Coordinates of N, CA and C in Angstrom, one line a residue:
M1 N 22.2 -122.9 176.9 CA 22.7 -122.9 175.5 C 21.5 -123.0 174.6
W2 N 20.5 -123.7 175.0 CA 19.3 -123.8 174.1 C 18.7 -122.4 173.8
M3 N 18.6 -121.7 174.9 CA 17.9 -120.3 174.7 C 18.8 -119.4 173.9
T4 N 20.1 -119.6 174.0 CA 21.0 -118.8 173.1 C 20.8 -119.1 171.7
L5 N 20.7 -120.4 171.4 CA 20.4 -120.9 170.0 C 19.1 -120.4 169.5
F6 N 18.1 -120.4 170.4 CA 16.7 -120.0 170.1 C 16.8 -118.5 169.7
R7 N 17.4 -117.7 170.5 CA 17.5 -116.2 170.2 C 18.2 -116.0 168.9
K8 N 19.3 -116.7 168.7 CA 20.0 -116.6 167.4 C 19.1 -116.9 166.2
E9 N 18.3 -117.9 166.3 CA 17.4 -118.3 165.2 C 16.4 -117.2 165.0
W10 N 15.9 -116.7 166.1 CA 14.8 -115.6 166.1 C 15.4 -114.4 165.3
R11 N 16.6 -114.0 165.7 CA 17.2 -112.8 165.1 C 17.4 -113.1 163.6
E12 N 17.8 -114.3 163.2 CA 18.1 -114.5 161.8 C 16.8 -114.7 160.9
T13 N 15.7 -115.0 161.6 CA 14.5 -115.2 160.8 C 13.5 -114.0 160.9
R14 N 13.8 -113.1 161.9 CA 12.7 -112.1 162.1 C 12.5 -111.2 161.0
T15 N 13.5 -110.9 160.1 CA 13.3 -110.0 159.0 C 12.3 -110.6 158.0
V16 N 12.4 -111.9 157.7 CA 11.5 -112.5 156.8 C 10.1 -112.6 157.5
F17 N 10.1 -112.8 158.8 CA 8.8 -112.9 159.5 C 8.1 -111.6 159.4
F18 N 8.8 -110.4 159.7 CA 8.1 -109.1 159.6 C 7.7 -108.8 158.2
I19 N 8.4 -109.2 157.2 CA 8.0 -109.0 155.8 C 6.8 -109.7 155.5
L20 N 6.7 -111.0 156.0 CA 5.5 -111.8 155.8 C 4.3 -111.1 156.5
Q21 N 4.5 -110.6 157.7 CA 3.3 -110.0 158.4 C 2.9 -108.7 157.6
G22 N 3.9 -108.0 157.0 CA 3.5 -106.9 156.1 C 2.6 -107.4 154.9
V23 N 3.0 -108.5 154.3 CA 2.2 -109.0 153.2 C 0.8 -109.4 153.7
F24 N 0.8 -110.1 154.8 CA -0.5 -110.5 155.4 C -1.4 -109.3 155.7
T25 N -0.8 -108.3 156.3 CA -1.5 -107.0 156.6 C -2.1 -106.4 155.3
F26 N -1.3 -106.4 154.2 CA -1.8 -105.9 153.0 C -3.0 -106.8 152.5
L27 N -2.9 -108.1 152.7 CA -4.0 -109.0 152.3 C -5.3 -108.7 153.1
Y28 N -5.1 -108.5 154.4 CA -6.2 -108.2 155.3 C -6.9 -106.9 154.9
L29 N -6.1 -105.9 154.5 CA -6.7 -104.7 154.1 C -7.5 -104.9 152.8
L30 N -6.9 -105.7 151.9 CA -7.7 -106.0 150.6 C -9.0 -106.7 150.9
I31 N -8.9 -107.6 151.9 CA -10.2 -108.4 152.3 C -11.2 -107.4 152.8
W32 N -10.8 -106.5 153.7 CA -11.7 -105.5 154.3 C -12.3 -104.6 153.2
F33 N -11.4 -104.2 152.3 CA -11.9 -103.3 151.2 C -12.8 -104.0 150.3
S34 N -12.5 -105.3 150.0 CA -13.4 -106.1 149.2 C -14.8 -106.3 149.8
L35 N -14.8 -106.5 151.1 CA -16.1 -106.6 151.8 C -16.9 -105.3 151.8
T36 N -16.3 -104.2 151.9 CA -17.0 -102.9 151.8 C -17.6 -102.7 150.4
Q37 N -16.9 -103.4 149.4 CA -17.4 -103.2 148.0 C -18.3 -104.4 147.6
N38 N -18.7 -105.2 148.5 CA -19.5 -106.4 148.3 C -18.9 -107.3 147.2
S39 N -17.6 -107.5 147.2 CA -16.9 -108.3 146.2 C -16.6 -109.7 146.7
G40 N -16.7 -110.6 145.8 CA -16.4 -112.0 146.2 C -14.9 -112.3 146.3
W41 N -14.1 -111.3 145.9 CA -12.6 -111.5 146.1 C -12.2 -111.7 147.5
A42 N -13.0 -111.2 148.4 CA -12.7 -111.3 149.8 C -12.6 -112.7 150.3
F43 N -13.5 -113.6 149.8 CA -13.4 -115.0 150.2 C -12.3 -115.7 149.6
L44 N -11.9 -115.3 148.4 CA -10.7 -115.9 147.8 C -9.5 -115.6 148.5
L45 N -9.4 -114.3 149.0 CA -8.2 -113.8 149.7 C -8.2 -114.5 151.1
M46 N -9.3 -114.7 151.7 CA -9.4 -115.4 153.0 C -8.8 -116.9 152.8
F47 N -9.2 -117.5 151.7 CA -8.7 -118.8 151.5 C -7.2 -118.8 151.3
V48 N -6.7 -117.8 150.6 CA -5.2 -117.7 150.4 C -4.5 -117.5 151.8
V49 N -5.1 -116.7 152.7 CA -4.5 -116.6 154.0 C -4.5 -117.9 154.8
A50 N -5.6 -118.6 154.7 CA -5.7 -119.8 155.5 C -4.7 -120.9 154.9
A51 N -4.7 -121.0 153.6 CA -3.7 -121.9 153.0 C -2.3 -121.6 153.3
A52 N -2.0 -120.3 153.3 CA -0.6 -119.8 153.6 C -0.2 -120.3 155.0
H53 N -1.2 -120.2 156.0 CA -0.8 -120.6 157.3 C -0.8 -122.2 157.5
V54 N -1.5 -122.9 156.7 CA -1.4 -124.3 156.7 C 0.0 -124.8 156.2
L55 N 0.5 -124.1 155.2 CA 1.8 -124.4 154.6 C 3.0 -123.6 155.3
Y56 N 2.7 -122.7 156.2 CA 3.7 -121.8 156.8 C 4.9 -122.6 157.3
L57 N 4.7 -123.6 158.2 CA 5.8 -124.3 158.8 C 6.6 -125.1 157.7
F58 N 5.8 -125.6 156.8 CA 6.5 -126.4 155.7 C 7.5 -125.5 155.0
I59 N 7.1 -124.3 154.6 CA 8.0 -123.4 153.9 C 9.1 -122.8 154.8
A60 N 8.7 -122.3 156.0 CA 9.6 -121.6 156.9 C 10.6 -122.5 157.5
W61 N 10.3 -123.8 157.9 CA 11.2 -124.7 158.4 C 12.2 -125.1 157.4
L62 N 11.7 -125.4 156.1 CA 12.6 -125.7 155.0 C 13.6 -124.6 154.7
W63 N 13.1 -123.4 154.7 CA 13.9 -122.2 154.4 C 15.0 -122.1 155.5
S64 N 14.6 -122.3 156.8 CA 15.5 -122.1 157.9 C 16.6 -123.2 157.8
L65 N 16.3 -124.4 157.5 CA 17.3 -125.5 157.4 C 18.2 -125.2 156.2
Q66 N 17.6 -124.9 155.1 CA 18.4 -124.7 153.9 C 19.4 -123.5 154.1
G67 N 19.0 -122.6 155.0 CA 19.8 -121.4 155.2 C 21.2 -121.8 155.7
E68 N 21.3 -122.8 156.5 CA 22.6 -123.2 157.1 C 23.5 -123.7 155.9
W69 N 22.9 -124.5 155.0 CA 23.8 -124.9 153.9 C 23.9 -123.9 152.8
R70 N 22.9 -123.0 152.6 CA 23.0 -122.0 151.6 C 24.1 -121.0 152.0
S71 N 24.2 -120.6 153.3 CA 25.2 -119.7 153.7 C 26.5 -120.3 154.2
R72 N 26.5 -121.7 154.0 CA 27.7 -122.4 154.3 C 28.1 -122.3 155.8
T73 N 27.1 -122.2 156.6 CA 27.4 -122.2 158.1 C 27.0 -123.5 158.7
H74 N 26.6 -124.5 157.9 CA 26.2 -125.8 158.4 C 27.4 -126.5 159.1
W75 N 28.6 -126.3 158.7 CA 29.7 -127.0 159.3 C 29.8 -126.5 160.8
T76 N 29.7 -125.2 161.0 CA 29.8 -124.7 162.4 C 28.6 -125.1 163.2
W77 N 27.4 -125.1 162.6 CA 26.1 -125.5 163.2 C 26.2 -126.9 163.7
L78 N 26.6 -127.8 162.8 CA 26.6 -129.2 163.1 C 27.7 -129.6 164.1
N79 N 28.7 -128.8 164.2 CA 29.8 -129.1 165.1 C 29.8 -128.3 166.4
L80 N 28.7 -127.6 166.7 CA 28.6 -127.0 168.0 C 28.5 -128.1 169.1
P81 N 29.1 -127.8 170.3 CA 29.2 -128.8 171.3 C 27.9 -129.0 172.1
V82 N 26.8 -129.2 171.3 CA 25.5 -129.5 171.9 C 24.9 -130.6 171.2
P83 N 24.0 -131.4 171.9 CA 23.3 -132.5 171.3 C 22.4 -132.1 170.1
G84 N 22.1 -133.0 169.2 CA 21.4 -132.7 168.1 C 20.0 -132.2 168.4
W85 N 19.4 -132.7 169.5 CA 18.0 -132.3 169.8 C 17.9 -130.8 170.1
K86 N 19.0 -130.2 170.7 CA 19.0 -128.8 171.0 C 19.2 -128.0 169.7
L87 N 20.0 -128.5 168.8 CA 20.2 -127.8 167.5 C 18.9 -127.7 166.7
I88 N 18.2 -128.8 166.6 CA 17.0 -128.9 165.8 C 15.8 -128.2 166.5
T89 N 15.6 -128.5 167.8 CA 14.4 -127.9 168.5 C 14.5 -126.4 168.6
S90 N 15.7 -125.8 168.8 CA 15.9 -124.4 168.9 C 15.5 -123.7 167.5
K91 N 16.0 -124.4 166.5 CA 15.7 -123.9 165.1 C 14.2 -123.9 164.8
L92 N 13.6 -125.1 165.1 CA 12.2 -125.3 164.8 C 11.3 -124.4 165.7
A93 N 11.7 -124.3 167.0 CA 10.9 -123.5 168.0 C 10.9 -122.0 167.6
A94 N 12.0 -121.5 167.1 CA 12.0 -120.1 166.8 C 11.0 -119.8 165.7
V95 N 11.0 -120.6 164.6 CA 10.0 -120.4 163.6 C 8.6 -120.7 164.0
F96 N 8.5 -121.7 164.9 CA 7.1 -122.1 165.4 C 6.5 -121.0 166.2
S97 N 7.3 -120.3 167.0 CA 6.8 -119.2 167.8 C 6.3 -118.0 166.9
Q98 N 7.0 -117.8 165.8 CA 6.6 -116.8 164.9 C 5.3 -117.2 164.2
Y99 N 5.2 -118.5 163.9 CA 3.9 -119.0 163.3 C 2.8 -118.8 164.2
L100 N 2.9 -119.0 165.5 CA 1.8 -118.9 166.5 C 1.4 -117.4 166.5
L101 N 2.3 -116.5 166.5 CA 2.0 -115.1 166.5 C 1.3 -114.7 165.2
S102 N 1.7 -115.2 164.1 CA 1.1 -114.9 162.8 C -0.3 -115.5 162.7
L103 N -0.5 -116.7 163.2 CA -1.9 -117.3 163.2 C -2.8 -116.5 164.1
A104 N -2.3 -116.1 165.3 CA -3.1 -115.3 166.2 C -3.6 -114.0 165.5
Y105 N -2.6 -113.4 164.8 CA -2.9 -112.1 164.1 C -4.0 -112.4 163.0
A106 N -3.9 -113.6 162.3 CA -4.8 -113.9 161.3 C -6.2 -114.2 161.9
M107 N -6.3 -114.8 163.0 CA -7.6 -115.1 163.7 C -8.2 -113.8 164.1
A108 N -7.4 -112.8 164.6 CA -8.0 -111.5 165.0 C -8.5 -110.8 163.7
A109 N -7.8 -110.9 162.7 CA -8.2 -110.3 161.4 C -9.5 -111.0 160.9
G110 N -9.6 -112.3 161.1 CA -10.8 -113.0 160.7 C -12.0 -112.6 161.5
W111 N -11.8 -112.3 162.8 CA -13.0 -111.8 163.6 C -13.4 -110.5 163.1
F112 N -12.5 -109.6 162.8 CA -12.9 -108.3 162.3 C -13.5 -108.4 160.9
S113 N -13.0 -109.3 160.1 CA -13.6 -109.5 158.7 C -15.1 -110.0 158.8
L114 N -15.3 -110.9 159.8 CA -16.7 -111.5 160.0 C -17.6 -110.4 160.4
R115 N -17.1 -109.6 161.4 CA -18.0 -108.4 161.8 C -18.3 -107.5 160.7
L116 N -17.3 -107.2 159.9 CA -17.5 -106.3 158.8 C -18.4 -106.9 157.8
F117 N -18.3 -108.2 157.5 CA -19.2 -108.9 156.6 C -20.7 -108.8 157.1
L118 N -20.9 -109.0 158.4 CA -22.3 -108.9 158.9 C -22.8 -107.5 158.8
E119 N -22.0 -106.5 158.9 CA -22.4 -105.1 158.8 C -22.7 -104.7 157.4
Q120 N -22.0 -105.4 156.4 CA -22.2 -105.0 155.0 C -23.3 -105.7 154.3
F121 N -23.9 -106.8 154.9 CA -24.9 -107.6 154.3 C -26.2 -107.6 155.2
P122 N -26.8 -106.5 155.5 CA -28.0 -106.5 156.3 C -29.2 -107.2 155.6
A123 N -29.2 -107.1 154.3 CA -30.3 -107.7 153.5 C -30.2 -109.2 153.5
V124 N -29.0 -109.7 153.6 CA -28.8 -111.2 153.6 C -29.0 -111.7 154.9
L125 N -28.5 -111.0 155.9 CA -28.6 -111.5 157.3 C -29.2 -110.4 158.1
P126 N -30.6 -110.2 158.1 CA -31.2 -109.1 158.7 C -31.4 -109.2 160.2
V127 N -31.2 -110.4 160.7 CA -31.6 -110.7 162.1 C -30.4 -110.4 163.0
D128 N -30.5 -109.4 163.9 CA -29.4 -109.1 164.8 C -28.9 -110.3 165.6
E129 N -29.9 -111.1 166.0 CA -29.6 -112.3 166.9 C -28.6 -113.2 166.1
L130 N -28.9 -113.4 164.8 CA -28.0 -114.3 164.0 C -26.6 -113.7 163.9
D131 N -26.6 -112.4 163.7 CA -25.3 -111.7 163.7 C -24.5 -112.0 164.9
R132 N -25.1 -111.8 166.1 CA -24.5 -112.0 167.3 C -24.1 -113.5 167.5
S133 N -24.9 -114.4 167.0 CA -24.6 -115.8 167.1 C -23.4 -116.2 166.3
L134 N -23.2 -115.7 165.1 CA -22.1 -116.0 164.3 C -20.8 -115.5 164.9
L135 N -20.8 -114.3 165.5 CA -19.7 -113.8 166.2 C -19.4 -114.6 167.4
S136 N -20.4 -114.9 168.1 CA -20.3 -115.7 169.4 C -19.6 -117.1 169.0
F137 N -20.1 -117.7 168.0 CA -19.5 -119.0 167.6 C -18.1 -118.9 167.2
Y138 N -17.7 -117.9 166.4 CA -16.3 -117.6 166.0 C -15.5 -117.4 167.3
E139 N -15.9 -116.6 168.2 CA -15.2 -116.4 169.4 C -15.0 -117.6 170.3
S140 N -16.1 -118.4 170.4 CA -16.0 -119.7 171.2 C -15.1 -120.7 170.5
A141 N -15.2 -120.8 169.2 CA -14.5 -121.9 168.4 C -13.1 -121.5 168.1
S142 N -12.7 -120.2 168.2 CA -11.4 -119.8 167.8 C -10.2 -120.5 168.4
P143 N -10.2 -120.7 169.7 CA -9.1 -121.5 170.3 C -8.9 -122.9 169.7
W144 N -10.0 -123.5 169.4 CA -10.0 -124.9 168.9 C -9.6 -124.9 167.4
I145 N -10.1 -123.9 166.7 CA -9.7 -123.7 165.3 C -8.2 -123.4 165.2
Y146 N -7.7 -122.6 166.2 CA -6.3 -122.3 166.3 C -5.5 -123.5 166.5
L147 N -5.9 -124.4 167.4 CA -5.2 -125.7 167.6 C -5.2 -126.6 166.4
L148 N -6.4 -126.7 165.8 CA -6.5 -127.6 164.6 C -5.6 -127.1 163.4
M149 N -5.6 -125.8 163.2 CA -4.8 -125.2 162.2 C -3.3 -125.5 162.5
T150 N -2.9 -125.3 163.7 CA -1.5 -125.5 164.1 C -1.1 -127.0 163.9
H151 N -2.1 -127.9 164.3 CA -1.8 -129.3 164.1 C -1.6 -129.7 162.7
L152 N -2.4 -129.1 161.8 CA -2.3 -129.4 160.4 C -1.0 -128.8 159.8
S153 N -0.6 -127.6 160.2 CA 0.6 -127.0 159.8 C 1.8 -127.8 160.3
L154 N 1.7 -128.3 161.5 CA 2.8 -129.1 162.1 C 3.1 -130.4 161.3
Q155 N 2.0 -131.0 160.8 CA 2.1 -132.2 160.0 C 2.9 -132.0 158.7
F156 N 2.6 -130.9 158.0 CA 3.3 -130.5 156.8 C 4.8 -130.2 157.2
G157 N 4.9 -129.4 158.3 CA 6.3 -129.0 158.7 C 7.2 -130.1 159.1
F158 N 6.7 -131.0 159.9 CA 7.5 -132.2 160.3 C 7.8 -133.1 159.1
A159 N 6.9 -133.2 158.2 CA 7.2 -134.0 157.0 C 8.3 -133.5 156.2
V160 N 8.4 -132.2 156.0 CA 9.4 -131.6 155.1 C 10.8 -131.6 155.9
V161 N 10.8 -131.5 157.2 CA 12.0 -131.6 158.0 C 12.6 -133.0 157.9
L162 N 11.7 -134.0 158.0 CA 12.1 -135.4 157.9 C 12.7 -135.7 156.5
L163 N 12.1 -135.2 155.5 CA 12.6 -135.4 154.1 C 13.9 -134.7 153.9
Y164 N 14.1 -133.5 154.4 CA 15.3 -132.7 154.3 C 16.5 -133.4 155.0
L165 N 16.2 -133.8 156.2 CA 17.3 -134.4 157.0 C 17.7 -135.8 156.4
L166 N 16.7 -136.6 156.0 CA 17.0 -137.8 155.3 C 17.8 -137.6 154.1
F167 N 17.5 -136.6 153.3 CA 18.2 -136.3 152.1 C 19.7 -135.9 152.5
K168 N 19.9 -135.1 153.5 CA 21.2 -134.7 153.9 C 22.0 -135.9 154.4
A169 N 21.3 -136.9 155.0 CA 22.0 -138.0 155.6 C 22.3 -139.1 154.6
F170 N 21.3 -139.4 153.7 CA 21.5 -140.5 152.7 C 21.3 -140.1 151.3
R171 N 21.2 -138.8 151.0 CA 21.0 -138.3 149.7 C 19.7 -138.7 149.1
F172 N 19.6 -139.0 147.8 CA 18.3 -139.2 147.2 C 17.7 -140.5 147.7
L173 N 18.5 -141.5 148.1 CA 17.9 -142.7 148.6 C 17.1 -142.4 149.9
G174 N 17.7 -141.5 150.7 CA 17.0 -141.1 152.0 C 15.7 -140.3 151.7
A175 N 15.8 -139.4 150.7 CA 14.6 -138.6 150.4 C 13.5 -139.6 149.8
A176 N 13.9 -140.5 149.0 CA 12.9 -141.5 148.5 C 12.3 -142.3 149.6
A177 N 13.1 -142.7 150.5 CA 12.6 -143.5 151.7 C 11.7 -142.6 152.5
G178 N 12.0 -141.4 152.7 CA 11.1 -140.5 153.4 C 9.7 -140.3 152.7
V179 N 9.7 -140.2 151.4 CA 8.5 -140.1 150.7 C 7.6 -141.3 150.9
L180 N 8.3 -142.5 150.8 CA 7.6 -143.8 151.0 C 7.0 -143.9 152.4
L181 N 7.8 -143.4 153.4 CA 7.3 -143.4 154.8 C 6.1 -142.6 154.9
I182 N 6.1 -141.4 154.3 CA 5.0 -140.5 154.5 C 3.7 -141.0 153.8
I183 N 3.9 -141.6 152.6 CA 2.8 -142.2 151.8 C 2.3 -143.4 152.6
G184 N 3.2 -144.2 153.2 CA 2.8 -145.4 154.0 C 2.0 -145.0 155.2
W185 N 2.5 -143.9 155.9 CA 1.8 -143.4 157.1 C 0.4 -143.0 156.7
N186 N 0.2 -142.2 155.6 CA -1.1 -141.8 155.2 C -2.0 -143.0 154.9
Y187 N -1.4 -144.0 154.2 CA -2.2 -145.2 153.9 C -2.6 -145.9 155.2
L188 N -1.7 -146.0 156.1 CA -2.0 -146.7 157.4 C -3.1 -146.0 158.2
T189 N -3.0 -144.7 158.3 CA -4.1 -144.0 159.0 C -5.4 -144.1 158.4
S190 N -5.5 -144.3 157.0 CA -6.8 -144.5 156.4 C -7.2 -146.0 156.5
A191 N -6.3 -146.9 156.3 CA -6.7 -148.3 156.3 C -7.0 -148.8 157.7
A192 N -6.3 -148.3 158.7 CA -6.5 -148.7 160.1 C -7.4 -147.7 160.8
E193 N -8.4 -147.2 160.2 CA -9.3 -146.2 160.8 C -9.9 -146.7 162.1
G194 N -10.3 -148.0 162.1 CA -10.9 -148.6 163.3 C -10.0 -148.6 164.5
V195 N -8.7 -148.9 164.2 CA -7.7 -148.9 165.3 C -7.5 -147.5 165.9
F196 N -7.5 -146.5 165.0 CA -7.3 -145.1 165.5 C -8.5 -144.6 166.2
Q197 N -9.7 -145.2 166.0 CA -10.9 -144.8 166.7 C -10.7 -145.1 168.2
L198 N -9.8 -146.1 168.5 CA -9.6 -146.4 169.9 C -9.0 -145.2 170.7
L199 N -8.4 -144.3 169.9 CA -7.8 -143.1 170.5 C -8.8 -142.0 170.8
Q200 N -10.0 -142.2 170.4 CA -11.1 -141.2 170.5 C -11.8 -141.3 171.9
F201 N -11.0 -140.9 172.9 CA -11.5 -140.9 174.3 C -11.2 -139.6 174.9
G202 N -11.9 -139.2 175.9 CA -11.6 -138.0 176.6 C -12.0 -136.8 175.8
E203 N -13.3 -136.6 175.5 CA -13.7 -135.5 174.6 C -13.3 -134.2 175.3
I204 N -12.6 -133.3 174.5 CA -12.2 -132.0 175.0 C -13.3 -131.0 174.5
V205 N -13.6 -131.0 173.3 CA -14.6 -130.1 172.8 C -15.3 -130.7 171.5
N206 N -16.6 -130.5 171.4 CA -17.3 -130.9 170.2 C -17.8 -129.7 169.5
L207 N -17.1 -129.3 168.4 CA -17.4 -128.1 167.7 C -18.8 -128.1 167.1
S208 N -19.3 -129.3 166.7 CA -20.6 -129.4 166.1 C -21.7 -129.0 167.2
E209 N -21.5 -129.6 168.4 CA -22.4 -129.3 169.5 C -22.3 -127.8 169.8
L210 N -21.1 -127.2 169.8 CA -21.0 -125.8 170.1 C -21.7 -125.0 169.1
F211 N -21.7 -125.4 167.8 CA -22.4 -124.7 166.8 C -23.9 -124.8 167.0
Y212 N -24.4 -126.0 167.4 CA -25.9 -126.2 167.7 C -26.3 -125.3 168.8
R213 N -25.5 -125.3 169.9 CA -25.9 -124.5 171.1 C -25.9 -123.0 170.8
T214 N -24.9 -122.6 170.0 CA -24.8 -121.1 169.7 C -26.0 -120.7 168.9
F215 N -26.5 -121.5 168.0 CA -27.6 -121.1 167.1 C -28.9 -121.7 167.6
S216 N -28.9 -122.3 168.8 CA -30.1 -122.9 169.4 C -30.8 -123.9 168.4
L217 N -30.0 -124.7 167.8 CA -30.5 -125.8 166.9 C -30.6 -127.1 167.7
P218 N -31.5 -127.9 167.3 CA -31.6 -129.3 167.9 C -30.4 -130.1 167.6
P219 N -29.8 -130.8 168.5 CA -28.6 -131.6 168.3 C -28.8 -132.6 167.1
G220 N -27.8 -132.7 166.3 CA -27.9 -133.6 165.2 C -28.6 -133.1 163.9
R221 N -29.2 -131.9 164.0 CA -30.0 -131.4 162.9 C -29.1 -131.3 161.6
M222 N -27.9 -130.7 161.8 CA -27.0 -130.5 160.7 C -26.3 -131.8 160.3
M223 N -26.4 -132.9 161.1 CA -25.7 -134.1 160.8 C -26.7 -135.2 160.4
A224 N -27.8 -134.8 159.9 CA -28.8 -135.8 159.5 C -28.4 -136.8 158.4
D225 N -27.4 -136.3 157.6 CA -26.9 -137.2 156.5 C -25.9 -138.2 157.0
G226 N -25.6 -138.2 158.3 CA -24.6 -139.2 158.8 C -23.2 -138.7 158.9
T227 N -23.0 -137.4 158.6 CA -21.7 -136.9 158.7 C -21.2 -136.8 160.2
E228 N -20.0 -137.2 160.4 CA -19.5 -137.2 161.8 C -19.3 -135.8 162.4
N229 N -19.5 -135.8 163.7 CA -19.2 -134.5 164.4 C -17.7 -134.2 164.4
L230 N -17.4 -132.9 164.5 CA -16.0 -132.5 164.6 C -15.7 -132.4 166.1
I231 N -14.9 -133.4 166.6 CA -14.7 -133.5 168.0 C -13.2 -133.6 168.2
L232 N -12.7 -132.8 169.2 CA -11.3 -132.9 169.6 C -11.2 -133.8 170.8
Y233 N -10.4 -134.9 170.7 CA -10.3 -135.8 171.8 C -8.9 -135.7 172.5
A234 N -8.9 -136.0 173.8 CA -7.6 -136.0 174.6 C -6.7 -137.2 174.1
G235 N -7.4 -138.3 173.7 CA -6.6 -139.4 173.2 C -5.8 -139.1 171.9
D236 N -6.5 -138.5 171.0 CA -5.8 -138.1 169.7 C -4.7 -137.1 170.0
T237 N -5.0 -136.1 170.9 CA -4.0 -135.1 171.2 C -2.8 -135.7 171.8
L238 N -3.0 -136.6 172.8 CA -1.8 -137.3 173.4 C -1.0 -138.1 172.4
F239 N -1.7 -138.8 171.5 CA -1.1 -139.6 170.5 C -0.1 -138.8 169.6
Y240 N -0.7 -137.6 169.2 CA 0.1 -136.8 168.3 C 1.3 -136.1 169.0
L241 N 1.1 -135.8 170.3 CA 2.2 -135.3 171.0 C 3.4 -136.3 171.1
V242 N 3.0 -137.5 171.4 CA 4.0 -138.6 171.4 C 4.6 -138.8 170.0
F243 N 3.8 -138.7 169.0 CA 4.2 -138.9 167.6 C 5.3 -137.8 167.3
Y244 N 5.0 -136.6 167.6 CA 5.9 -135.5 167.3 C 7.2 -135.7 168.1
A245 N 7.1 -136.2 169.4 CA 8.3 -136.4 170.2 C 9.2 -137.5 169.5
V246 N 8.5 -138.5 169.0 CA 9.3 -139.6 168.3 C 10.0 -139.0 167.1
L247 N 9.3 -138.1 166.3 CA 10.0 -137.5 165.2 C 11.2 -136.6 165.6
L248 N 11.0 -135.9 166.7 CA 12.1 -135.1 167.2 C 13.3 -136.0 167.6
A249 N 13.0 -137.2 168.1 CA 14.1 -138.1 168.5 C 14.8 -138.6 167.2
V250 N 14.0 -138.8 166.1 CA 14.6 -139.2 164.9 C 15.5 -138.1 164.3
F251 N 15.0 -136.9 164.4 CA 15.8 -135.8 163.9 C 17.1 -135.7 164.7
H252 N 17.0 -135.9 166.0 CA 18.2 -135.8 166.9 C 19.2 -136.9 166.4
Y253 N 18.7 -138.1 166.2 CA 19.6 -139.2 165.7 C 20.3 -138.9 164.4
L254 N 19.5 -138.4 163.5 CA 20.1 -138.1 162.1 C 21.1 -137.0 162.2
I255 N 20.9 -136.0 163.0 CA 21.9 -134.9 163.1 C 23.1 -135.3 163.8
D256 N 22.9 -136.1 164.9 CA 24.1 -136.5 165.7 C 24.9 -137.6 165.1
R257 N 24.2 -138.5 164.3 CA 24.9 -139.8 163.9 C 25.1 -139.9 162.4
K258 N 24.2 -139.3 161.6 CA 24.2 -139.6 160.2 C 24.6 -138.4 159.3
I259 N 24.3 -137.2 159.7 CA 24.6 -136.0 158.8 C 26.0 -135.6 159.0
E260 N 26.7 -135.5 158.0 CA 28.1 -135.0 158.0 C 28.2 -133.6 157.5
A261 N 29.1 -132.8 158.2 CA 29.3 -131.4 157.8 C 30.1 -131.4 156.5

């Protein structure tokens, strides 16, 4: 039943997905054209693409959920003989799979843009070895940048789903409570930074060290001002996987027990 719901969500959202990819393709072409013209617009457009993918799940998940109420199919959706977790995860997973494809496309376009940039600016970057190092670093760091971008987009996406479901369950009081919860969580993660450092175990990759090795720099040279290294830890990863699972359990509870058709 879950796969049936997943395929249904994919069919209902694929038109918007393909339109978005068409828009992104147009932006990539503009970026490449701007690079051939030595225009600074290319970097602004790159920022727009990156920001769009950070907010992708926020917008797409909200649009998908609103679609049930907008088309007045929420009564049927909420009364399907399946548990709430199947309803919500199939809907979120369909859009999430599209996001993963879109981000992979963006990363590939980024690689091509970097290569084109290096070819267009021989006077600025005249050393072939440096050109190869930049491409090598991008290729080596891409999987981890992909994961970090996905994690960031998931945070925005889960936040808006929580707010929307709380609003549907408790109206404005629920939405206000959701906003307070999100603000409180952000404050907690900042105030209890020392506690969260306990999760920094099991180093998976150190992007700073990867940068040093790629460019044959002495370790710590770029961090002489005391800036922390960018490191992905297994502890942090495990914590957020559990955190997202807890949020899905909350969504399941709200759909099954609190939201009325």
